Amino acid sequence: MADEALFLLLHNEMVSGVYKSAEQGEVENGRCITKLENMGFRVGQGLIERFTKDTARFKDELDIMKFICKDFWTTVFKKQIDNLRTNHQGIYVLQDNKFRLLTQMSAGKQYLEHASKYLAFTCGLIRGGLSNLGIKSIVTAEVSSMPACKLNSHFLNV
Amino acid sequence: SSELFTLTYGALVTQLCKDYENDEDVNKQLDKILFSPFLPRGYNIGVRLIEDFLARSNVGRCHDFRETADVIAKVAFKMYLGITPSITNWSPAGDEFSLILENNPLVDFVELPDNHSSLIYSNLLCGVLRGALEMVQMAVEAKFVQDTLKGDGVTEIRMRFIRRIEDNLPAGEE
């Protein structure tokens, strides 16, 4: 019930907070993305536990990714992933054409250099969710034109 | 979903506890002390949240602190956290009141470990209230006086009206 606006504001505040404390020299710059990703990881782990309490076992990895693209994404971002592609060998590319955390930022190339900061948390979210479903992965993001983004998950136990 | 917000807030507090060794600094991070070198997290959120609130709630200008209290408890808390705290303990001068939250959604799934007993976990709320009210020209103080995380029966936030903030017109304009 906590309004979506609250989460958006909290997320943006977390991003700017982490970077401000980096400016004050307490933390090196590269660590900021890691911090945000780690926070997303914890949240992803917790969320996936709660969401999958009552669902049936997943048949295979593709099933898991479909769950992430549909149910998980809908609960978190109020929409589904627009496109899922895979090479059937452990690499999945999720495409969201109107990523909720970027829609307020720009519609195109402006501020592109800052987009990765706003995607770190979400990469962690996916990685954490997958981790609690037994999959070790690396999740990265690519943004070429806001608010669309591509999230690449690379499964490691395959 | 409220769980997303609750879990994200938990991750934020955990990260802050790692970054700042003592709970006092974390409490400050979550709220804001004027002129503190620390970052005003809750305050920054409040300053933006008020715009969203005013745009969506169609609430007119409040004429006094009592009206403000009502709007905060019945409209704002309901809209953003899905709960309606009760308003009690008005001071005789009408400048202080308490918000009583039977349950605090921020602390679902949370327990405070012993080594963090002075952490005011939900301190973000105080910053948000302060930041939001400052944008509508009210300087207030908000603080937790009871906390279910610390074993109290309810969570109580004490709000105190400090003064109305007058807009400063540039010199020469009247």
CSV table of C-alpha atoms in Angstrom, one decimal, chain B:
chain,number,residue,atom,x,y,z
B,1,SER,CA,3.5,-2.9,-3.1
B,2,SER,CA,4.3,-1.7,0.4
B,3,GLU,CA,6.7,-4.5,0.9
B,4,LEU,CA,9.0,-3.0,-1.7
B,5,PHE,CA,9.2,0.2,0.2
B,6,THR,CA,9.6,-1.5,3.6
B,7,LEU,CA,12.4,-3.7,2.4
B,8,THR,CA,14.2,-0.9,0.5
B,9,TYR,CA,14.0,1.3,3.6
B,10,GLY,CA,15.5,-1.7,5.6
B,11,ALA,CA,18.3,-2.0,3.2
B,12,LEU,CA,19.0,1.7,3.4
B,13,VAL,CA,19.2,1.7,7.2
B,14,THR,CA,21.4,-1.4,7.2
B,15,GLN,CA,23.8,0.3,4.8
B,16,LEU,CA,23.9,3.5,6.9
B,17,CYS,CA,24.7,1.4,10.0
B,18,LYS,CA,27.6,0.0,8.1
B,19,ASP,CA,28.8,3.4,7.0
B,20,TYR,CA,28.4,5.3,10.2
B,21,GLU,CA,29.6,3.6,13.3
B,22,ASN,CA,27.3,5.1,15.9
B,23,ASP,CA,23.6,5.2,15.9
B,24,GLU,CA,23.4,9.0,16.6
B,25,ASP,CA,25.0,9.7,13.2
B,26,VAL,CA,22.6,7.3,11.5
B,27,ASN,CA,19.7,9.0,13.2
B,28,LYS,CA,20.9,12.3,11.9
B,29,GLN,CA,21.4,10.9,8.4
B,30,LEU,CA,17.8,9.7,8.4
B,31,ASP,CA,16.3,13.0,9.5
B,32,LYS,CA,18.4,16.1,9.3
B,33,ILE,CA,19.7,18.5,11.9
B,34,LEU,CA,19.9,22.1,10.6
B,35,PHE,CA,23.4,22.9,9.5
B,36,SER,CA,24.5,19.4,10.1
B,37,PRO,CA,27.3,18.3,7.8
B,38,PHE,CA,25.4,15.1,7.3
B,39,LEU,CA,23.0,14.5,4.5
B,40,PRO,CA,19.3,15.3,5.0
B,41,ARG,CA,17.6,12.2,3.6
B,42,GLY,CA,14.1,12.3,5.0
B,43,TYR,CA,14.0,16.1,4.7
B,44,ASN,CA,14.8,15.9,0.9
B,45,ILE,CA,12.1,13.3,0.4
B,46,GLY,CA,9.6,15.5,2.2
B,47,VAL,CA,10.4,18.5,0.2
B,48,ARG,CA,9.5,16.6,-3.0
B,49,LEU,CA,6.7,14.5,-1.6
B,50,ILE,CA,4.6,17.6,-0.7
B,51,GLU,CA,4.3,18.5,-4.4
B,52,ASP,CA,3.0,15.0,-5.2
B,53,PHE,CA,0.7,15.2,-2.2
B,54,LEU,CA,-0.8,18.6,-3.1
B,55,ALA,CA,-1.2,17.7,-6.7
B,56,ARG,CA,-3.1,14.5,-5.9
B,57,SER,CA,-5.1,15.3,-2.8
B,58,ASN,CA,-6.9,18.5,-3.7
B,59,VAL,CA,-6.5,19.7,-0.1
B,60,GLY,CA,-6.8,23.5,0.3
B,61,ARG,CA,-4.7,25.7,2.5
B,62,CYS,CA,-4.8,24.7,6.2
B,63,HIS,CA,-5.9,27.6,8.5
B,64,ASP,CA,-4.4,26.4,11.7
B,65,PHE,CA,-2.3,23.7,13.2
B,66,ARG,CA,-5.3,21.5,14.1
B,67,GLU,CA,-6.4,21.4,10.4
B,68,THR,CA,-2.8,20.5,9.5
B,69,ALA,CA,-2.8,17.7,12.0
B,70,ASP,CA,-6.0,16.3,10.5
B,71,VAL,CA,-4.7,16.4,7.0
B,72,ILE,CA,-1.5,14.7,7.9
B,73,ALA,CA,-3.1,11.9,9.7
B,74,LYS,CA,-6.2,11.3,7.7
B,75,VAL,CA,-5.1,12.2,4.1
B,76,ALA,CA,-1.3,12.0,3.8
B,77,PHE,CA,-0.5,9.0,6.0
B,78,LYS,CA,-3.4,7.1,4.4
B,79,MET,CA,-2.3,8.0,0.9
B,80,TYR,CA,1.3,7.0,1.3
B,81,LEU,CA,1.4,4.4,4.0
B,82,GLY,CA,-2.1,3.1,4.0
B,83,ILE,CA,-2.6,3.8,7.7
B,84,THR,CA,-4.5,6.5,9.7
B,85,PRO,CA,-2.7,7.5,12.9
B,86,SER,CA,-4.8,9.0,15.6
B,87,ILE,CA,-4.2,12.5,16.9
B,88,THR,CA,-4.0,13.0,20.7
B,89,ASN,CA,-2.3,15.0,23.5
B,90,TRP,CA,-2.8,18.5,22.2
B,91,SER,CA,-0.9,21.0,24.3
B,92,PRO,CA,-3.1,23.8,25.9
B,93,ALA,CA,-1.6,26.3,23.4
B,94,GLY,CA,-2.6,24.1,20.5
B,95,ASP,CA,1.0,24.0,19.2
B,96,GLU,CA,1.9,20.5,19.9
B,97,PHE,CA,0.2,17.1,19.3
B,98,SER,CA,1.0,13.5,19.0
B,99,LEU,CA,0.5,11.1,16.2
B,100,ILE,CA,-0.2,7.6,17.4
B,101,LEU,CA,0.5,4.8,15.0
B,102,GLU,CA,-0.9,1.4,16.1
B,103,ASN,CA,1.3,-0.3,13.5
B,104,ASN,CA,4.1,1.2,11.5
B,105,PRO,CA,4.5,-0.3,8.1
B,106,LEU,CA,8.2,0.6,7.9
B,107,VAL,CA,8.9,-1.9,10.6
B,108,ASP,CA,7.2,-5.0,9.2
B,109,PHE,CA,9.7,-7.8,9.5
B,110,VAL,CA,12.1,-5.7,11.6
B,111,GLU,CA,13.7,-6.3,14.9
B,112,LEU,CA,16.3,-4.0,16.5
B,113,PRO,CA,19.4,-6.0,17.6
B,114,ASP,CA,20.8,-5.1,21.1
B,115,ASN,CA,23.8,-3.2,19.8
B,116,HIS,CA,21.5,-0.8,18.0
B,117,SER,CA,19.1,0.0,20.7
B,118,SER,CA,19.5,3.8,20.3
B,119,LEU,CA,18.7,3.7,16.6
B,120,ILE,CA,15.6,5.5,15.7
B,121,TYR,CA,14.7,3.2,12.9
B,122,SER,CA,11.9,5.2,11.4
B,123,ASN,CA,13.5,8.5,11.7
B,124,LEU,CA,13.0,9.1,8.0
B,125,LEU,CA,9.4,9.9,8.8
B,126,CYS,CA,10.4,12.8,11.0
B,127,GLY,CA,12.5,14.3,8.2
B,128,VAL,CA,9.8,13.8,5.7
B,129,LEU,CA,7.2,15.6,7.9
B,130,ARG,CA,9.6,18.4,8.5
B,131,GLY,CA,10.6,18.9,4.9
B,132,ALA,CA,7.1,18.7,3.6
B,133,LEU,CA,5.7,21.2,6.1
B,134,GLU,CA,8.5,23.6,5.5
B,135,MET,CA,7.4,23.8,1.9
B,136,VAL,CA,4.0,25.0,3.0
B,137,GLN,CA,5.6,27.6,5.3
B,138,MET,CA,5.5,25.8,8.6
B,139,ALA,CA,8.6,25.2,10.7
B,140,VAL,CA,8.0,22.2,12.9
B,141,GLU,CA,9.8,19.8,15.0
B,142,ALA,CA,9.0,16.1,14.7
B,143,LYS,CA,10.4,13.4,16.9
B,144,PHE,CA,9.7,9.9,18.1
B,145,VAL,CA,8.6,9.6,21.7
B,146,GLN,CA,7.5,5.9,21.6
B,147,ASP,CA,8.6,3.2,19.3
B,148,THR,CA,7.2,-0.3,19.0
B,149,LEU,CA,10.6,-1.5,17.9
B,150,LYS,CA,11.9,-0.6,21.4
B,151,GLY,CA,9.1,-2.4,23.2
B,152,ASP,CA,6.6,0.3,23.5
B,153,GLY,CA,3.0,-0.5,22.9
B,154,VAL,CA,2.5,2.0,20.1
B,155,THR,CA,4.6,4.3,18.0
B,156,GLU,CA,4.2,8.0,18.9
B,157,ILE,CA,5.5,11.0,16.9
B,158,ARG,CA,5.4,14.3,18.7
B,159,MET,CA,4.9,17.3,16.4
B,160,ARG,CA,5.6,20.8,17.6
B,161,PHE,CA,4.8,24.0,15.7
B,162,ILE,CA,7.8,26.4,15.8
B,163,ARG,CA,6.7,29.2,13.6
B,164,ARG,CA,5.3,30.2,10.3
B,165,ILE,CA,7.9,30.8,7.7
B,166,GLU,CA,7.3,34.2,6.0
B,167,ASP,CA,8.4,34.4,2.4
B,168,ASN,CA,11.3,36.8,2.1
B,169,LEU,CA,10.6,39.3,-0.6
B,170,PRO,CA,13.7,40.8,-2.2
B,171,ALA,CA,14.5,44.3,-1.1
B,172,GLY,CA,12.6,47.0,-2.9
B,173,GLU,CA,9.5,44.8,-3.6
B,174,GLU,CA,6.5,45.1,-1.5
